[in-house]
Coordinates of C-alpha atoms in Angstrom, one line a residue:
X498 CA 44.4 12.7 -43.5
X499 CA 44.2 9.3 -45.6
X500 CA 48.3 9.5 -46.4
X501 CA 48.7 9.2 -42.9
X502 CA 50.7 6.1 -42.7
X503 CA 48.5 3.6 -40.5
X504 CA 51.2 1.8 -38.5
X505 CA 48.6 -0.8 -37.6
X506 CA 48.0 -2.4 -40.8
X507 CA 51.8 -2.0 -42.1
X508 CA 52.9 -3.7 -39.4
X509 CA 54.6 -7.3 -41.2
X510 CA 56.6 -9.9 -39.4
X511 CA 59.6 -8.8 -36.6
X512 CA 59.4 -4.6 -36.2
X513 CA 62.4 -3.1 -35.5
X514 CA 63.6 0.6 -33.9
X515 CA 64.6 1.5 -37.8
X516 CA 61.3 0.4 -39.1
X517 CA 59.6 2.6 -36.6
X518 CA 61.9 5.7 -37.3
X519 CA 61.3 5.3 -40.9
X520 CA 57.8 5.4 -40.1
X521 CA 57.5 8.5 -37.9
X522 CA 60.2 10.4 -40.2
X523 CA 57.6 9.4 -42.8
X524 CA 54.7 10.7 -40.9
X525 CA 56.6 14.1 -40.0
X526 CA 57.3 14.7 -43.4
X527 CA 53.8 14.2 -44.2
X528 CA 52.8 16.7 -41.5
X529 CA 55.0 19.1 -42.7
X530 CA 53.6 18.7 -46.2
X531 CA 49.8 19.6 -44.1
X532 CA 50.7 22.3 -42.0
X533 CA 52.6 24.1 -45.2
X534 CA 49.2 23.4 -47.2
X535 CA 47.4 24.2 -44.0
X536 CA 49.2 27.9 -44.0
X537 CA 49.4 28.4 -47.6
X538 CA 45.1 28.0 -47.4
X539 CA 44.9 30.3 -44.4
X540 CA 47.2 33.0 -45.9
X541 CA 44.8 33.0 -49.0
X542 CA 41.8 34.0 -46.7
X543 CA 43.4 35.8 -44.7
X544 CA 44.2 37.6 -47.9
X545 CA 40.7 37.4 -49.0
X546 CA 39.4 38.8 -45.1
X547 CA 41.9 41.8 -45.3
X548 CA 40.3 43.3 -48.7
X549 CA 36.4 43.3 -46.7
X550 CA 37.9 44.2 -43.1
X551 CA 37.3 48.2 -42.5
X552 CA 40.4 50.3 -42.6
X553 CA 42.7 50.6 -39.5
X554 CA 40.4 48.0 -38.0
X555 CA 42.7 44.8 -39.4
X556 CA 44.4 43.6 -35.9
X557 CA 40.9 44.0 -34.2
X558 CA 39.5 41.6 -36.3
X559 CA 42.4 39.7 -35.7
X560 CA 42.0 39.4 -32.4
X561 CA 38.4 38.5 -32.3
X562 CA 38.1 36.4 -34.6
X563 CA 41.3 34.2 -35.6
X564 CA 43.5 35.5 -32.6
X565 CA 46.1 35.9 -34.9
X566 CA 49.0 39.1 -34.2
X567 CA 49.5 40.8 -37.5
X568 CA 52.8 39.7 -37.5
X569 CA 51.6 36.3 -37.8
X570 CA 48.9 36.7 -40.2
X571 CA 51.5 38.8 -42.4
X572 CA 53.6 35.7 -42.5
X573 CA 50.4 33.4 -43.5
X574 CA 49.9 36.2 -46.3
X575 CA 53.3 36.1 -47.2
X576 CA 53.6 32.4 -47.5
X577 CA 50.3 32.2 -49.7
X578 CA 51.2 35.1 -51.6
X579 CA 54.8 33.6 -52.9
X580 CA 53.8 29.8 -52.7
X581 CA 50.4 29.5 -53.5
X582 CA 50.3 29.4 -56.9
X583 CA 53.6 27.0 -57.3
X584 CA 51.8 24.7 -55.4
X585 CA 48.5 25.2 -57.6
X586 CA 46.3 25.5 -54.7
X587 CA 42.9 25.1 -54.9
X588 CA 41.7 23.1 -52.0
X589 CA 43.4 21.5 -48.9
X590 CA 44.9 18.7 -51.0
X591 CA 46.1 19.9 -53.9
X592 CA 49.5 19.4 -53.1
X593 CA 49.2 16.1 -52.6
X594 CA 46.9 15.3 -55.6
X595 CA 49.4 17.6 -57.6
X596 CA 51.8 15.1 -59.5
X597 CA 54.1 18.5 -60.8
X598 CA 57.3 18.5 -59.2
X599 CA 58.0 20.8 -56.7
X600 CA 61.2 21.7 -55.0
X601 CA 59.7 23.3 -52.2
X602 CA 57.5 20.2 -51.5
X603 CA 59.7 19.1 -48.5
X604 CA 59.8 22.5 -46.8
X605 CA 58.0 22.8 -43.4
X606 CA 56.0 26.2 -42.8
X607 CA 58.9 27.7 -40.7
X608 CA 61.6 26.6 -43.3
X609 CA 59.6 27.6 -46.2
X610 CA 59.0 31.6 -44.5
X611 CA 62.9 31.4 -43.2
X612 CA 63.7 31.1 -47.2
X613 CA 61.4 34.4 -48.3
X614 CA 64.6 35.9 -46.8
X615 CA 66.4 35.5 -50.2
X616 CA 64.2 37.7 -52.4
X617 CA 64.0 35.9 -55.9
X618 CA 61.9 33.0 -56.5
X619 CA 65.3 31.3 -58.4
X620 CA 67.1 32.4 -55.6
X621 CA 65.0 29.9 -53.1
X622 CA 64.9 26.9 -55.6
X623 CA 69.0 27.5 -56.3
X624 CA 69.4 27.0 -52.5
X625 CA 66.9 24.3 -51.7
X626 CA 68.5 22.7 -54.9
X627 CA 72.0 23.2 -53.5
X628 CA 70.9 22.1 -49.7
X629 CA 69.6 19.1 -48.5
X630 CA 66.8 21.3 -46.5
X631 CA 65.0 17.7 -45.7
X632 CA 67.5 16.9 -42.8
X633 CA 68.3 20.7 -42.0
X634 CA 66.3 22.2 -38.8
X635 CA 64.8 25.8 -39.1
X636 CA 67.5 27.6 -37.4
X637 CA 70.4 25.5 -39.7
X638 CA 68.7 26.6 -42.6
X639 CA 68.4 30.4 -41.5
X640 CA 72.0 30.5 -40.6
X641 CA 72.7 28.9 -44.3
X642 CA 70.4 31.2 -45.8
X643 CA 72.3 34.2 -43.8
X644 CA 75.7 33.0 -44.5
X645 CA 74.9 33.0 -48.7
X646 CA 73.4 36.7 -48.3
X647 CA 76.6 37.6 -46.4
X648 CA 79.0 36.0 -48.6
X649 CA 76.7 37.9 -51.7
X650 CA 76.7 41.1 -49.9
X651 CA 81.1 40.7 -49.2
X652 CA 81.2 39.5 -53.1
X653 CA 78.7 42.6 -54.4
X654 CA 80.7 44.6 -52.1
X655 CA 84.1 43.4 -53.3
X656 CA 82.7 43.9 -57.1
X657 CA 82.2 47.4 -56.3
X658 CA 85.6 48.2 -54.4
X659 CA 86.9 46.7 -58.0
X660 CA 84.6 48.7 -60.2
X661 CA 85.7 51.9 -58.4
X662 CA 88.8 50.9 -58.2
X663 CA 89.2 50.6 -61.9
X664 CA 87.1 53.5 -62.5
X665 CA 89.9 55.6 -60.2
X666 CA 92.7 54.2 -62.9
X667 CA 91.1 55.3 -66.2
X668 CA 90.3 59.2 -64.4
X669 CA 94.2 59.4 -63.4
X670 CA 94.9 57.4 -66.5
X671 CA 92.8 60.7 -68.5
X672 CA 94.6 62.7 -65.7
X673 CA 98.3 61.8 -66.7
X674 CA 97.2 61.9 -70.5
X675 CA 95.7 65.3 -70.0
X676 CA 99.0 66.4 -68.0
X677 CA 101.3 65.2 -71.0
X678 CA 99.0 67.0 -73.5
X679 CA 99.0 70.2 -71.6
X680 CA 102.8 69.6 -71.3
X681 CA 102.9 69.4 -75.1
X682 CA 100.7 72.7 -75.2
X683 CA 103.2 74.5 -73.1
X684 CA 106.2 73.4 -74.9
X685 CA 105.0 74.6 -78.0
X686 CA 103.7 78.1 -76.7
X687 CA 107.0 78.6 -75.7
X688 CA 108.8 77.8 -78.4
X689 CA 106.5 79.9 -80.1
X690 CA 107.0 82.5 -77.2
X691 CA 110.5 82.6 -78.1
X692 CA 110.2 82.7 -81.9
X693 CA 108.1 85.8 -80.8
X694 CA 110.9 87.4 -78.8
X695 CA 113.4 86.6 -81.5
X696 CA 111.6 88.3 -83.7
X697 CA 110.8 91.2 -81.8
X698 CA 114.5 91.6 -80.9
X699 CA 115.6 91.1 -85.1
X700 CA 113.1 94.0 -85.6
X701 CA 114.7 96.2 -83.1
X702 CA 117.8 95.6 -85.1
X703 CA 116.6 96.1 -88.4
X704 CA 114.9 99.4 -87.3
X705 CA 118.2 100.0 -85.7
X706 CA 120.6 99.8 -88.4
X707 CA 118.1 101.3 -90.6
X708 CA 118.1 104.8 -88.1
X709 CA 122.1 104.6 -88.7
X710 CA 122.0 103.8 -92.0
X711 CA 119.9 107.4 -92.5
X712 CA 122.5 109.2 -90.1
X713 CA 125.1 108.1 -92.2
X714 CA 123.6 109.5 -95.3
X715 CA 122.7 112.7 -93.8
X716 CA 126.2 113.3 -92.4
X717 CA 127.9 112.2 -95.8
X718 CA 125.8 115.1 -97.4
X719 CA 128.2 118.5 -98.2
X720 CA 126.1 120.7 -96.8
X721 CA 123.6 119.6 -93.8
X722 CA 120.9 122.2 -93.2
X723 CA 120.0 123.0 -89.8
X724 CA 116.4 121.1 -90.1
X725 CA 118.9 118.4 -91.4
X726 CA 120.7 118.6 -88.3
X727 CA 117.8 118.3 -85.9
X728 CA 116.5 115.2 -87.8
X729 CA 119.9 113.5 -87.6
X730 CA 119.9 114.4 -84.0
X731 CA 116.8 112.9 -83.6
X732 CA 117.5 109.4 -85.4
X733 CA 120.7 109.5 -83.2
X734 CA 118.5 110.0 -79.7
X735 CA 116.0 107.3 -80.9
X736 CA 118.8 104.7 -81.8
X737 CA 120.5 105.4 -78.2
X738 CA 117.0 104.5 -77.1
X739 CA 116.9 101.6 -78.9
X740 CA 120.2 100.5 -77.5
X741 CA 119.7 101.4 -73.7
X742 CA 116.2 100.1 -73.9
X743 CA 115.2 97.9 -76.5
X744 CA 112.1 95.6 -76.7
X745 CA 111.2 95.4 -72.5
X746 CA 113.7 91.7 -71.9
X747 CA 111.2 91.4 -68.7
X748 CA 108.0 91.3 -70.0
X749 CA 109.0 89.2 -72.5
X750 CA 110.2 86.6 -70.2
X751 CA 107.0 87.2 -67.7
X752 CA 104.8 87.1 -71.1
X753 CA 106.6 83.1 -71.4
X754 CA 106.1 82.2 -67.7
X755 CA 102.4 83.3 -68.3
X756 CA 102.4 80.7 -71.0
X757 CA 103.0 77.6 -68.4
X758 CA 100.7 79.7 -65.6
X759 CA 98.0 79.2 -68.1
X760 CA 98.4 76.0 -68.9
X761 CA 98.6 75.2 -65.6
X762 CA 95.3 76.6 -64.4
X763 CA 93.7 75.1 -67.1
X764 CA 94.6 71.8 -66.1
X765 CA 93.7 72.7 -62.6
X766 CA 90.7 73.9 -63.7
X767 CA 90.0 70.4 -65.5
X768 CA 90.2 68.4 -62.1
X769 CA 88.0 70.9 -60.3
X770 CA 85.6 69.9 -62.7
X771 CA 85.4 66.5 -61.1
X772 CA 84.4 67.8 -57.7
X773 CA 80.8 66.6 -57.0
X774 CA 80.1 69.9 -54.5
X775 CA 78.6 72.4 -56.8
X776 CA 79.4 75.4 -54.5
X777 CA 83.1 74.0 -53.8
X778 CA 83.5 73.8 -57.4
X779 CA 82.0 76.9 -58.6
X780 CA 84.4 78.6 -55.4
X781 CA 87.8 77.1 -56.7
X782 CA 86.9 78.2 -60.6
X783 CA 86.5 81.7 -59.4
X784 CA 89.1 82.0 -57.4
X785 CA 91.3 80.2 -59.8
X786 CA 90.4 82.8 -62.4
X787 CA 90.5 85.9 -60.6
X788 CA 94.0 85.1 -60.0
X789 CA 95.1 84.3 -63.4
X790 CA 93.2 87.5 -65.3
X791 CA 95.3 89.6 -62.4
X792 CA 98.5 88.2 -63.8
X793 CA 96.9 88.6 -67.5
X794 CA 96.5 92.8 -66.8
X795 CA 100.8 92.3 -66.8
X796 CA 101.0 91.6 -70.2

């Protein structure tokens, strides 16, 4: 205890109240600087005791021993563990013979465990850095120390709301792109849809006038046999046919609404994708598709 300020022979001329609080504030940081030291060595044997105790026999040998709760001899451990070696110890004074600088060197015992509470090393020297920790009391530093991790926690929270936020844009961003390129995909089946049915319908015609076209040339003949007269009795049948009936106008429009109902489920199809429930999702394809090959056996 030789840095123990001896009041006694410092004592020059007039003393005053400041002199003497300047003294004992002198003396408790000093005592702080032991009893952190003090806790750092006992942690490192207690460290040491743990590995030789027998198993499950730990807080007996507490007891007995160091009477020391296992609560408290974690803390010593946990002190030692993540101060010991930034202060280099070695002996009881190596702090003090240590001329490194240290920004933990003003902590007491109780400040310096209330800051293992922020889990990074450059976590604790950021905040002793950014506080003056010499004039703040144990429970003023634990409530700074809670109000950074809360104000972390809302920021890392906030960061996240963003991050899904933004990540909800882009998916209905590749929604709406995905709608307008099934859009385009249904807009061109029909127009090929009804390039089909026009042609269907200009066949019909064709074959048509091509039926009259051979009654005509039958009836112009002289003589018309009677096999001749049952053929042209035929064409005439299959052309009134062709005119009552023609190609089937109502499956050719169901055929085009098909078109969009296809395009449709696949797009529906596409966002059931996204659903994270593997038996929901798996449920909605199969229903979706047992409904569209119904409308498909139609056609």
């Amino acid at each position: 205890m030789t840095d123990i300020i001896n009041v006694e022979s410092q004592a020059v001329g007039i003393r005053t109240a400041e002199t003497i609080a300047t003294e004992i504030n002198t003396i408790k940081r000093q005592t702080q600087k032991i009893m952190l030291a003090s806790s750092i060595e006992i942690g490192k044997r207690l460290t040491e005791a743990k590995e030789l105790v027998d198993h499950g026999q730990w807080s007996q040998w507490l007891q007995k021993n160091v009477n020391y709760s296992e609560r408290t001899a974690q803390n010593l451990m946990r002190v030692y563990d993540q101060y010991g070696e930034k202060f280099g110890m070695t002996e009881m004074d190596s702090l003090f013979a240590s001329g490194a600088p240290n920004v933990f060197e003003e902590l007491s015992y109780t400040q310096a465990l209330a800051l293992l509470s922020l889990p990074t090393e450059e976590e604790r020297e950021q905040f002793v850095e950014e506080n003056d920790v010499a004039n703040m009391s144990t429970r003023e530093m634990q409530d700074a120390i809670k109000a950074k991790v809360d104000a972390e926690a809302r920021a890392n929270d906030a960061e996240a709301r963003a991050s899904d936020a933004e990540r909800m844009v882009v998916q209905e961003q590749q929604r709406a792109d995905l709608a307008e390129k099934n859009l385009e995909n249904v807009k061109a089946q029909l127009r090929n849809a009804d390039e089909q049915k026009t042609d269907i319908l200009e066949q019909a015609r064709k074959e048509r006038e091509a039926l009259a076209a051979r009654v005509k040339e039958l009836e112009a003949r002289p003589m018309v046999s009677e096999d001749k007269t049952e053929e042209i009795d035929k064409l005439k049948q299959k052309i009134k046919e062709l005119e009552d009936n023609g190609p089937d106008q109502d499956k050719l429009v169901f055929q085009g609404h098909l078109v969009v109902l296809e395009n449709e489920f696949n797009a529906m199809l596409n966002d059931i994708e996204n659903i994270d429930d593997g038996d929901k999702r798996q449920k909605f394809v199969d229903a979706a598709r047992k409904m569209l090959n119904r409308l498909q056996q139609y056609v």
